[in-house]
Coordinates of C-alpha atoms and ligand atoms in Angstrom, one line a residue:
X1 CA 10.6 -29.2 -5.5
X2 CA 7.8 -28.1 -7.8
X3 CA 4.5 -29.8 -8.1
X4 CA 3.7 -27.6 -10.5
X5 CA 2.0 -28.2 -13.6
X6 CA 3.1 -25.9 -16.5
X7 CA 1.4 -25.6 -19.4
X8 CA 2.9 -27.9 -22.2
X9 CA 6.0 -27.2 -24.3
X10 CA 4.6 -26.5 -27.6
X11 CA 2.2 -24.2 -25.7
X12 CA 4.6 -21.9 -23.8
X13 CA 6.3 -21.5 -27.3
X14 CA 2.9 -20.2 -29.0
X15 CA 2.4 -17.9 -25.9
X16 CA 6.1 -16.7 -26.2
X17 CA 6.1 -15.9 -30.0
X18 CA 2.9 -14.3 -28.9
X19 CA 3.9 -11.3 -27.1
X20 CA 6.3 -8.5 -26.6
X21 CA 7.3 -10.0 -22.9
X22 CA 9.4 -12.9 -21.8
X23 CA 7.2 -15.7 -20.3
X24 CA 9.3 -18.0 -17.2
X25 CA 8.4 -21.1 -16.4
X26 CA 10.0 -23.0 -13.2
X27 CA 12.5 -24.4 -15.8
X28 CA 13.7 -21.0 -16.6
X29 CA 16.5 -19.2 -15.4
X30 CA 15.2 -15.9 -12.9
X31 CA 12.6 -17.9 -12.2
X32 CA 12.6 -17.8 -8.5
X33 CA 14.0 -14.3 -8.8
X34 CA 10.7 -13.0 -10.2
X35 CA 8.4 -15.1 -8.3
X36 CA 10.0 -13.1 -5.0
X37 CA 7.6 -10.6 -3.4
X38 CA 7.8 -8.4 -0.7
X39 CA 6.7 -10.9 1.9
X40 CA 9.3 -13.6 2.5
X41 CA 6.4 -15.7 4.3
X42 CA 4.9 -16.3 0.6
X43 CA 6.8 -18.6 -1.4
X44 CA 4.5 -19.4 -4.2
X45 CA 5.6 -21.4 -7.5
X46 CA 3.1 -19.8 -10.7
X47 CA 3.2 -22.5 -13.7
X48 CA 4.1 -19.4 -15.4
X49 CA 4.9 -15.6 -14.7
X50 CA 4.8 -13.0 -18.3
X51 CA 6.5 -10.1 -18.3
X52 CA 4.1 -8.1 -20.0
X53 CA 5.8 -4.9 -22.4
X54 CA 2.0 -3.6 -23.7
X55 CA -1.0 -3.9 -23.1
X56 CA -1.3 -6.5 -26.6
X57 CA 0.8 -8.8 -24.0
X58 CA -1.7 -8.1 -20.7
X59 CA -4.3 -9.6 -23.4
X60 CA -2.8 -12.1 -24.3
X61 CA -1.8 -13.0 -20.7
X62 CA -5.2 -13.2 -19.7
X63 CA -6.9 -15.4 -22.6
X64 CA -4.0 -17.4 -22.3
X65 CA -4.6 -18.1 -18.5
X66 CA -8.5 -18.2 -19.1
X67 CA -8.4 -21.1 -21.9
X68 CA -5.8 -22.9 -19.9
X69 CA -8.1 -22.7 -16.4
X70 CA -4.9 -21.1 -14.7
X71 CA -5.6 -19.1 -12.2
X72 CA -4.4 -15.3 -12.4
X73 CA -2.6 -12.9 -10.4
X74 CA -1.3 -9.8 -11.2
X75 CA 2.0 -8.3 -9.9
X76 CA 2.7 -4.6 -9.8
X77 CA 5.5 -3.7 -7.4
X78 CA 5.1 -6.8 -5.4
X79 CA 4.9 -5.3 -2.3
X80 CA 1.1 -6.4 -1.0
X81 CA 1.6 -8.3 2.2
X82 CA -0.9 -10.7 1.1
X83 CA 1.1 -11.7 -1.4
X84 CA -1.5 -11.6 -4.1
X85 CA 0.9 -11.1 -7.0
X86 CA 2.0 -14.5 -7.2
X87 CA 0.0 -17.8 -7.1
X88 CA 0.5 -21.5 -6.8
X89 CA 0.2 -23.4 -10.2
X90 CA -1.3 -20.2 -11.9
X91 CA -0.2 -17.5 -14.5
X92 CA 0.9 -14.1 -12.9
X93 CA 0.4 -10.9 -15.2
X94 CA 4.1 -8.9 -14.2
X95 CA 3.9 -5.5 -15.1
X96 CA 7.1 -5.2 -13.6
X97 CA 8.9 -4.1 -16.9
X98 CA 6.5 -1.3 -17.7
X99 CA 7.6 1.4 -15.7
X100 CA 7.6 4.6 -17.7
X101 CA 6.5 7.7 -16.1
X102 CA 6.3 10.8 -18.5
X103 CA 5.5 14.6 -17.1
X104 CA 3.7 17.1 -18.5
X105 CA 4.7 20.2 -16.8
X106 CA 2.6 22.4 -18.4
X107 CA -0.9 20.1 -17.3
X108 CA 1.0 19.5 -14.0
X109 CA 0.0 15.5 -15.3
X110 CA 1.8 12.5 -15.1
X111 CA 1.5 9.2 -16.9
X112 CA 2.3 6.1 -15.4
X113 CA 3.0 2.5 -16.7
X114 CA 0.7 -0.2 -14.6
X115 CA 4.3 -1.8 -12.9
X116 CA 6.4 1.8 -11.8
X117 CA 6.9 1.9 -8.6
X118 CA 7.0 5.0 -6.7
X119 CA 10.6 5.8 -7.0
X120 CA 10.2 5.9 -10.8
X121 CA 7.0 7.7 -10.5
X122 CA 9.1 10.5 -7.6
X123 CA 12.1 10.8 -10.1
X124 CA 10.2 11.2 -13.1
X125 CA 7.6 14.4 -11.3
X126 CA 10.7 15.4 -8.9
X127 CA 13.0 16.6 -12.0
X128 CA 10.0 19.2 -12.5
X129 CA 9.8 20.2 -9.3
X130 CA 6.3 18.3 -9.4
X131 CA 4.5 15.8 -7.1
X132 CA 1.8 13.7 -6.2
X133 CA 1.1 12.2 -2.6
X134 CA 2.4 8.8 -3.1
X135 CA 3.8 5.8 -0.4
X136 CA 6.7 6.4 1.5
X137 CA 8.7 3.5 0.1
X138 CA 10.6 3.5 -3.1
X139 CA 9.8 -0.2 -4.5
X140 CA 6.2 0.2 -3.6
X141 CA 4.1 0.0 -7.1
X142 CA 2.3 3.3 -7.7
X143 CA -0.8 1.3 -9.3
X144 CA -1.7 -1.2 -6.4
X145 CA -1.1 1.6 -3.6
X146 CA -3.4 3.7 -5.7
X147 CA -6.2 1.3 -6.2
X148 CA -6.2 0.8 -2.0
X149 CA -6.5 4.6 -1.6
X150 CA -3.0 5.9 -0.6
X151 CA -1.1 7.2 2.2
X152 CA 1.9 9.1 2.5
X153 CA 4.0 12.4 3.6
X154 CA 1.7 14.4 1.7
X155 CA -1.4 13.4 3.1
X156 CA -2.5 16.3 4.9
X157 CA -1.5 18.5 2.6
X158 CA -2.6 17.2 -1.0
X159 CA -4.7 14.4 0.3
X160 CA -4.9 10.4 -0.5
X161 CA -3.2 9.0 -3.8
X162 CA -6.3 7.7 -5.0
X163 CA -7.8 11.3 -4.9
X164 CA -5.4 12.5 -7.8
X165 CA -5.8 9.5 -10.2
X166 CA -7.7 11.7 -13.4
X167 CA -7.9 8.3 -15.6
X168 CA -6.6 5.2 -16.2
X169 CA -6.4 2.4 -19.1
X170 CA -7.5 -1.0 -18.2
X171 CA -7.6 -4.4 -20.0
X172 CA -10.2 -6.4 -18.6
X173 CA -10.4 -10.2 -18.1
X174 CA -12.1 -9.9 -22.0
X175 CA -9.2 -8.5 -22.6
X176 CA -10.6 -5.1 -24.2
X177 CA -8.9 -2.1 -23.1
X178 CA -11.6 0.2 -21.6
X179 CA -10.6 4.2 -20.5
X180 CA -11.3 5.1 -16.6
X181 CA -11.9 8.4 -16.1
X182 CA -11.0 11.5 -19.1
X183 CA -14.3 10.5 -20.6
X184 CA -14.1 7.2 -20.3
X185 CA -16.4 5.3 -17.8
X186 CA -16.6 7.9 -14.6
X187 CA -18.2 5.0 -12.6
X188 CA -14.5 2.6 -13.0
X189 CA -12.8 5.3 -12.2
X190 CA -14.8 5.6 -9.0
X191 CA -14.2 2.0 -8.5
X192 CA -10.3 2.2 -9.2
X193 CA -10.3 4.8 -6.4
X194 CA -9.9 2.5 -3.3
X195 CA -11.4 -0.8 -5.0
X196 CA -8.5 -2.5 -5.7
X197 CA -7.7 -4.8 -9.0
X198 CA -10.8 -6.0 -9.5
X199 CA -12.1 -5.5 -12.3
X200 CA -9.0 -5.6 -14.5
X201 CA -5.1 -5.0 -15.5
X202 CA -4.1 -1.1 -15.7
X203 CA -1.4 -0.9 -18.2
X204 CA -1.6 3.2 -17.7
X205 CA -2.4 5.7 -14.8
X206 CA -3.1 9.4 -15.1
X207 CA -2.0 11.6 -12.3
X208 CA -2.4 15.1 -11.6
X209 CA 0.5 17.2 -10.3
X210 CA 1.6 19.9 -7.4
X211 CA 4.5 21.9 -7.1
X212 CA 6.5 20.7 -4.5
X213 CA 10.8 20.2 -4.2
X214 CA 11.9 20.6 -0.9
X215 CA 10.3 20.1 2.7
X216 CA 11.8 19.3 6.3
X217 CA 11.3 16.3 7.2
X218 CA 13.1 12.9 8.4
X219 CA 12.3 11.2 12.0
X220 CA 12.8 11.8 15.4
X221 CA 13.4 9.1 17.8
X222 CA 12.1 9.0 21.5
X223 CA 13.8 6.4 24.0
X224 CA 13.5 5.8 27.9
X225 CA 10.8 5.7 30.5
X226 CA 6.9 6.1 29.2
X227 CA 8.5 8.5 26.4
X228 CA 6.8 6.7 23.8
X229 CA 3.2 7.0 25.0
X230 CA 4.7 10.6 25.7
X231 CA 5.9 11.1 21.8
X232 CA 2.4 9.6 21.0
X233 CA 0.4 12.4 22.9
X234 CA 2.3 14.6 21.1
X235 CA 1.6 13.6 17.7
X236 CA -1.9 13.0 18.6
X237 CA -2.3 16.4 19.8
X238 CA -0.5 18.4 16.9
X239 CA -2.2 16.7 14.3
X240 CA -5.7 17.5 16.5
X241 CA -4.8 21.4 15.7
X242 CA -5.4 20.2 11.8
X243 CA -2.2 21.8 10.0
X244 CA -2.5 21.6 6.2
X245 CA 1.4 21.9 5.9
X246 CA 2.5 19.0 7.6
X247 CA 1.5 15.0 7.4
X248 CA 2.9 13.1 9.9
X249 CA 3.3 9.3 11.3
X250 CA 4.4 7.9 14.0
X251 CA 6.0 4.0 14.3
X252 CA 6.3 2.2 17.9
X253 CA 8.8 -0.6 17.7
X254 CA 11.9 -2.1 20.1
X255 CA 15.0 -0.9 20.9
X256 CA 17.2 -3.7 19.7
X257 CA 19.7 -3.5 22.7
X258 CA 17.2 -2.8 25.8
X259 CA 13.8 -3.9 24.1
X260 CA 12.8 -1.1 25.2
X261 CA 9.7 0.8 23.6
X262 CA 10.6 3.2 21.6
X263 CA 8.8 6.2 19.2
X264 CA 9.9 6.9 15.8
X265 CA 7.7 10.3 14.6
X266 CA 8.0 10.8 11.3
X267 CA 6.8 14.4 10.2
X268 CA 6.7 15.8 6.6
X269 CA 6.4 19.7 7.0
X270 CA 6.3 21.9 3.4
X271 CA 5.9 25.5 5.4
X272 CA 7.6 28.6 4.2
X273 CA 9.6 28.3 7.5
X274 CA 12.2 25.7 8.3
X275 CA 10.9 25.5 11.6
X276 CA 7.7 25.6 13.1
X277 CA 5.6 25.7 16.3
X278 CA 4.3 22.1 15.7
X279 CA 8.1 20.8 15.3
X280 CA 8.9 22.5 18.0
X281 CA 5.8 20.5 20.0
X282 CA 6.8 17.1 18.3
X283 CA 11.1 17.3 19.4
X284 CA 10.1 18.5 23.0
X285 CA 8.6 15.8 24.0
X286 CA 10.3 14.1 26.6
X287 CA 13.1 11.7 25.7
X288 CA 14.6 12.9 22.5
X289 CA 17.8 10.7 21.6
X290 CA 17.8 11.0 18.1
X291 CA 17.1 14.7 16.0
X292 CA 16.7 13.7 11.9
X293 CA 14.6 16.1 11.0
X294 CA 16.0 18.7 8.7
X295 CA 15.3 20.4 5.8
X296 CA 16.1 18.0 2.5
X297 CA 14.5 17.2 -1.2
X298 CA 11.6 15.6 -1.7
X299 CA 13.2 12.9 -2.6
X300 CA 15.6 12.3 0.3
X301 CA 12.2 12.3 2.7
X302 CA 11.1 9.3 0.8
X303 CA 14.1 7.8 1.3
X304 CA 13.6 7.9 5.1
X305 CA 11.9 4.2 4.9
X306 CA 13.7 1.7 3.4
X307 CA 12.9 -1.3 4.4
X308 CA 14.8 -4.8 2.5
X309 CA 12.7 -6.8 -0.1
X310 CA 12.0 -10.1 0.5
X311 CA 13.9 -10.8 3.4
X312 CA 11.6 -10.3 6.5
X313 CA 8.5 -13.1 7.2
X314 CA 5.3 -9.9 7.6
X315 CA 2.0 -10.1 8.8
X316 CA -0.1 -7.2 9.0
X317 CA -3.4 -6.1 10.4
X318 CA -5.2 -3.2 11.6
X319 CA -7.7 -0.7 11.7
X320 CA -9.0 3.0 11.3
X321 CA -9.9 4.4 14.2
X322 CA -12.1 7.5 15.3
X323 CA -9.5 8.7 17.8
X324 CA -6.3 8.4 20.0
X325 CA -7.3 8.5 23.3
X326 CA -4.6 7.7 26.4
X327 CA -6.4 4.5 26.8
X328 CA -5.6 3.3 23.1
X329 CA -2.1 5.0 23.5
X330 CA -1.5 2.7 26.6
X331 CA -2.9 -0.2 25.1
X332 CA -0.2 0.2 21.6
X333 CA 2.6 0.6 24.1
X334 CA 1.7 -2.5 26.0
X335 CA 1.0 -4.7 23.1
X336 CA 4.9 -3.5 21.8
X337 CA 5.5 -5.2 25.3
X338 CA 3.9 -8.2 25.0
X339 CA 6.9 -10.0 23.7
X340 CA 8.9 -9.4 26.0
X341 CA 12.6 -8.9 24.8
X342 CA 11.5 -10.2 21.4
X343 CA 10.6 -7.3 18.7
X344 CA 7.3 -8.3 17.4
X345 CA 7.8 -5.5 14.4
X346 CA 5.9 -2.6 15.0
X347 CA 2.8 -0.4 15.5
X348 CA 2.2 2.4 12.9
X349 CA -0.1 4.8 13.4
X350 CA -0.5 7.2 10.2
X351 CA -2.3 10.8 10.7
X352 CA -5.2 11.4 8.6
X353 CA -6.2 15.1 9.1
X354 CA -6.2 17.5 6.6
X355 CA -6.6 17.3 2.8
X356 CA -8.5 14.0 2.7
X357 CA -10.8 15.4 4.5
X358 CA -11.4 18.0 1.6
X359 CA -12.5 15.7 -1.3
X360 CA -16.0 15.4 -2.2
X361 CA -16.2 11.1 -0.2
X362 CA -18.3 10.1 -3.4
X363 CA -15.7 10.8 -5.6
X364 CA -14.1 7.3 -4.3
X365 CA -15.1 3.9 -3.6
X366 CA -12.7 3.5 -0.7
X367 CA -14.8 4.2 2.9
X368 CA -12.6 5.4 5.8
X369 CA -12.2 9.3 4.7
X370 CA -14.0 10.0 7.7
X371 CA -11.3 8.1 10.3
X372 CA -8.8 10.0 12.7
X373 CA -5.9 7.5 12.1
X374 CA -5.0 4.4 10.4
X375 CA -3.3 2.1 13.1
X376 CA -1.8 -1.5 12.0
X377 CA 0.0 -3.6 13.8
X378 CA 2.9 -5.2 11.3
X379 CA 4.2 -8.1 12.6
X380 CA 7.9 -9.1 11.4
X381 CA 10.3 -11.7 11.7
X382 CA 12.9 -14.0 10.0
X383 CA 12.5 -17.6 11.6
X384 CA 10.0 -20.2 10.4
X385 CA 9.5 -21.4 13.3
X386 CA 8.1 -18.0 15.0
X387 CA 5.5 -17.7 12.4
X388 CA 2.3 -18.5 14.4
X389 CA 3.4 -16.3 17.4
X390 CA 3.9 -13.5 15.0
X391 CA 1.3 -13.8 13.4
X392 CA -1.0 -14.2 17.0
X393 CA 0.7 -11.3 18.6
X394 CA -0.7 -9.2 15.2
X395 CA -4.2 -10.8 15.4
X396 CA -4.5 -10.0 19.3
X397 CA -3.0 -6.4 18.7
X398 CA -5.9 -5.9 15.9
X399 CA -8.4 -7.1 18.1
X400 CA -7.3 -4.6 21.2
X401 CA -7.9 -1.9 18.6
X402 CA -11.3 -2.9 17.7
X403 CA -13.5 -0.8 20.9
X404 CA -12.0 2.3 19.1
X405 CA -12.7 0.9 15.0
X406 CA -14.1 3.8 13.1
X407 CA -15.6 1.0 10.7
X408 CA -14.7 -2.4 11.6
X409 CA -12.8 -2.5 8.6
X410 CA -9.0 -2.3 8.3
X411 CA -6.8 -0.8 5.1
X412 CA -7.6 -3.0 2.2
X413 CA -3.8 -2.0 1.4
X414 CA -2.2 -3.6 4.2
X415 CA -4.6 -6.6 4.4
X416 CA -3.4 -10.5 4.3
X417 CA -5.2 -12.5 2.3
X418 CA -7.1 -14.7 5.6
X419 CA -9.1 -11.6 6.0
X420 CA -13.0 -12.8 6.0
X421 CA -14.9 -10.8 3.2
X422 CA -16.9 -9.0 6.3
X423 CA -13.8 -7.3 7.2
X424 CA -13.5 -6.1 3.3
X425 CA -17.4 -5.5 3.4
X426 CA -16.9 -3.3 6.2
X427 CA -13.8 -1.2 4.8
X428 CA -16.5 0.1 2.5
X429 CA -19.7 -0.4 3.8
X430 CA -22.4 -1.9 2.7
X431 CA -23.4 0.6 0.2
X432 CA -20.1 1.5 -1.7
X433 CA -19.2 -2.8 -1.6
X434 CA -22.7 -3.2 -3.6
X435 CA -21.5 -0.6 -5.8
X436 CA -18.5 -2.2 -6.4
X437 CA -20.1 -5.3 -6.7
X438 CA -22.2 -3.8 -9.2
X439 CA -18.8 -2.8 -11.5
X440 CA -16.8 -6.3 -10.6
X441 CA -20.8 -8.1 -12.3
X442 CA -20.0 -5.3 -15.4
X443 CA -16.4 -6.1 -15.9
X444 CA -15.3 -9.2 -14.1
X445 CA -18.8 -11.2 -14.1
X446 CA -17.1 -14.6 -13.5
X447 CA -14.6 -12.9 -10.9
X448 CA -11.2 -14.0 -12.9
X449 CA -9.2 -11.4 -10.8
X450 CA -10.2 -12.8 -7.8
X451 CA -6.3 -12.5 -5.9
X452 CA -7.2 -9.5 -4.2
X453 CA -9.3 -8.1 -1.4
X454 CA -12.2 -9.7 -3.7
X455 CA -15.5 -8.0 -4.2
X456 CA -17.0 -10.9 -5.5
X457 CA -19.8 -10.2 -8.4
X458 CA -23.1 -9.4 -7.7
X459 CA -25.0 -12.4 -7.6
Ligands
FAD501 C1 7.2 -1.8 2.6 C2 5.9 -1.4 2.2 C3 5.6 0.0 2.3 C4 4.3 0.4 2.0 N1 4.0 1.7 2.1 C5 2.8 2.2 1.8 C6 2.5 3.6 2.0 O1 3.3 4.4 2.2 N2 1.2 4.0 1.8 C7 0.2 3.1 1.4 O2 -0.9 3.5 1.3 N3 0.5 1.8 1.3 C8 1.7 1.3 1.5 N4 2.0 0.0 1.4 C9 0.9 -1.0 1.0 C10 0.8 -1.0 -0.5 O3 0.2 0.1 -1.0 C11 -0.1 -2.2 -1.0 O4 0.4 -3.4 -0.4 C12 -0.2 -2.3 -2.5 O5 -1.1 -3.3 -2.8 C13 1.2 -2.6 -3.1 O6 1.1 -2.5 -4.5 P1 2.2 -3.3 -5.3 O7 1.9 -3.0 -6.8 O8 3.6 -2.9 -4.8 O9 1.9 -4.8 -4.9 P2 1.6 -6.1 -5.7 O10 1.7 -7.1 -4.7 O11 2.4 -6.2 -6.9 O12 0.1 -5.9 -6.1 C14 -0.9 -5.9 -5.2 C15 -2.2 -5.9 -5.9 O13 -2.5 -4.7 -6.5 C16 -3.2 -4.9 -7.7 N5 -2.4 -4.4 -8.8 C17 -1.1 -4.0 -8.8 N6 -0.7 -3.6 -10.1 C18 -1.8 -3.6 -10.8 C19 -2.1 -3.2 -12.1 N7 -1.2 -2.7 -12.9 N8 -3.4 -3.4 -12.6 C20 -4.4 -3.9 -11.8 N9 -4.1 -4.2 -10.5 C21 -2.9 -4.1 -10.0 C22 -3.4 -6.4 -7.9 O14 -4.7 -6.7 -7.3 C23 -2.3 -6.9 -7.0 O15 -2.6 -8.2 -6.5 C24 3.3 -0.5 1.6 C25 3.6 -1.9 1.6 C26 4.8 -2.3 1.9 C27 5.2 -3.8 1.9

């Protein structure tokens, strides 16, 4: 049962004739419907959640929480594994009902409402044979996986999500609606570009556009004696050549029968040809069992994760790394053995060659441009009772990975929330963090928005 103290009666009714939205308390129906996030090992209970429809509501929201002392969080897709869109006792910001995405074809632009997620956002740009580099799963929200940088099946050709944001609208924790970006503040747009939701609530994202409608993609899946590390040298090699037409990641996880070791590679290929040398590298690997990779929409490749919502307990932590070497490659596959015949969830290793290396790395905030590959280790379960060996077996996994850290810092996108504000220092640096530091003091000087990978205010 709730202990949780929700703002008076007469109160909730002032805020509720007040907006546009639908504010829920835990007396309302949906309640614990809309309080749900990604990560089934969060089970918060906000004093209230409001659905915002404008960005009149997000203001609201936010003077609201600020004159009641509630603390804020702000929900997008719902999908960070910290769980930092919903919070005990506090008011949550849902931007869950503002999901419009409109095209313009003839800019090659997109605008996007602060809660679509990325299946709105690939339908919307997909029915003009447009794109931009987004996640590869549907329900993520476009606006938090863009504030964390971005990685995806278009990486190496079109670069990091974050790299294609041209503006944005954000109400801050004032509640004025200030312009990132289009001739707005350069400097929050800089921010917004890896530095998370810090310094306030975007109610609208501008995107710029490539052609793009079919590609060959899907996964392959190697099985049987050492293939895995084998599959793994593969990938590492292929994506050593530097090919601008094809992003590619690679997922270590258990066969369910055997618990095995086993290699899903995961290529994204947008060549003229349907086949290509480097496909032809990646399937040959020893120990082949499983051949998806064909050519299909855009759309269908970002259909080839779909993990359930809410139903798996996840912990995740990792870090960028400055190379692959055997040595690491041996170390992944014996930490996917450490559980013996218990799947501890899996090791994903994303590619970061090509495009990102293109873009000027002061045009963002977020510091690990320069890495080879981003490897986290996501640990994932259903039972209660197995949460603190998940949760060790991800910690001890991170830690193996550390020798090879290209900053010390992990993917502010896949962080939990126990992660000490060195390792979010780090992800930056020193200089870009006092930066942002410098923006959170501008916009967020009492550091309101503070359920996030925090940059706390200058002091
Ligand atoms: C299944 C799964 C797949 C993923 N795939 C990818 C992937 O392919 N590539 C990748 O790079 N990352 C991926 N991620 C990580 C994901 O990008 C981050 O967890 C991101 O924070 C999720 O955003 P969200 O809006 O869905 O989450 P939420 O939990 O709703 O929001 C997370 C945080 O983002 C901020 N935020 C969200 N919306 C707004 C807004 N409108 N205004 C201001 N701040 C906002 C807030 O600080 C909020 O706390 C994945 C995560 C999961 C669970």
């Amino acid at each position: 049962m709730s202990d949780t103290a929700a703002p008076a009666p007469d109160d909730l009714a002032q805020l509720r004739a007040s907006i546009r939205g639908v504010a829920i308390g835990p007396a309302d129906p949906g309640y614990d419907v809309v309080r749900r996030c990604f990560n089934a090992l969060i089970d918060r209970r906000p004093a209230v959640m409001v659905r915002c429809r404008d960005a009149d509501d997000v203001a609201t929201a936010l003077d609201f929480a600020r004159s009641h002392g509630l603390e804020i969080a702000v929900r997008g897709g719902g999908h960070n594994p910290a769980g930092h869109c919903v919070v005990d006792g506090g008011l949550v910001i849902d931007l869950s009902l503002m999901r419009d995405v409109s095209v313009d074809p003839a800019a090659s632009t997109a605008r996007s409402q602060g809660g679509a997620t990325w299946l709105d956002f690939d339908s919307a740009t997909q029915a003009f044979g447009l794109v931009t580099p987004g996640g590869i799963v549907g329900s993520t929200g476009v606006t938090g996986l863009t504030f964390g940088g971005g990685l995806g099946h278009l990486t190496a050709q079109h670069g990091l999500t974050c790299d294609h944001l041209l503006g944005a609208d954000v109400v801050t924790p004032s509640g004025k609606v200030v312009q990132a970006g289009d001739g707005g503040d350069s400097e929050l747009l800089w921010g917004l570009r890896g530095g998370g939701g810090n310094f306030g609530v975007a109610t609208e994202l501008r995107f710029r556009l490539h052609p793009l409608e079919r590609v060959v993609g899907g996964r392959y899946l190697f099985a049987g004696s050492d293939a895995a590390a084998q599959a793994l040298r593969r990938f590492r090699d292929v994506v050593a050549a530097d090919p601008r037409d094809l992003s590619c990641q690679t997922l270590l996880g258990n066969d369910p029968e055997s618990g095995a070791v086993v290699a899903i590679v995961s290529p994204c290929y947008t060549g003229a040809d349907s086949d290509t040398e480097a496909l032809r590298t990646l399937r040959s690997s020893p120990g082949l069992v499983q051949d998806g990779v064909h050519p299909q929409s855009f759309i269908a490749q970002q259909h080839v994760f779909n993990p359930t919502y809410g139903e798996d307990r996840a912990y995740w932590k990792g870090h960028f790394v400055r190379e692959l070497p055997d040595e690491l490659i041996d170390t992944l596959v014996a930490r996917m053995e450490a559980m013996g015949d218990r799947s501890p969830g899996q090791i994903l290793i994303e590619s970061l060659h090509g495009a990102p290396k293109d873009t000027d790395d002061d045009s963002a905030a977020l510091g690990f441009r320069g890495a080879a590959f981003n490897i986290s280790a996501m640990g994932s379960w259903l039972d209660p009772a197995l949460d603190d060996d998940y949760i060790a077996w991800t910690r001890e996994t991170a830690a193996a990975l550390e020798p090879w850290s290209h900053t010390g810092g992990g993917y502010v996108n896949y962080m939990q929330a126990d992660e000490p504000i060195e390792r979010v220092r780090a992800a930056f640096g020193d200089e870009r963090f006092g930066r942002l530091q410098a923006l959170k003091s501008k916009y967020d000087p009492e550091n309101l928005l503070r359920r996030n990978q925090n940059i706390p205010p200058a002091a």
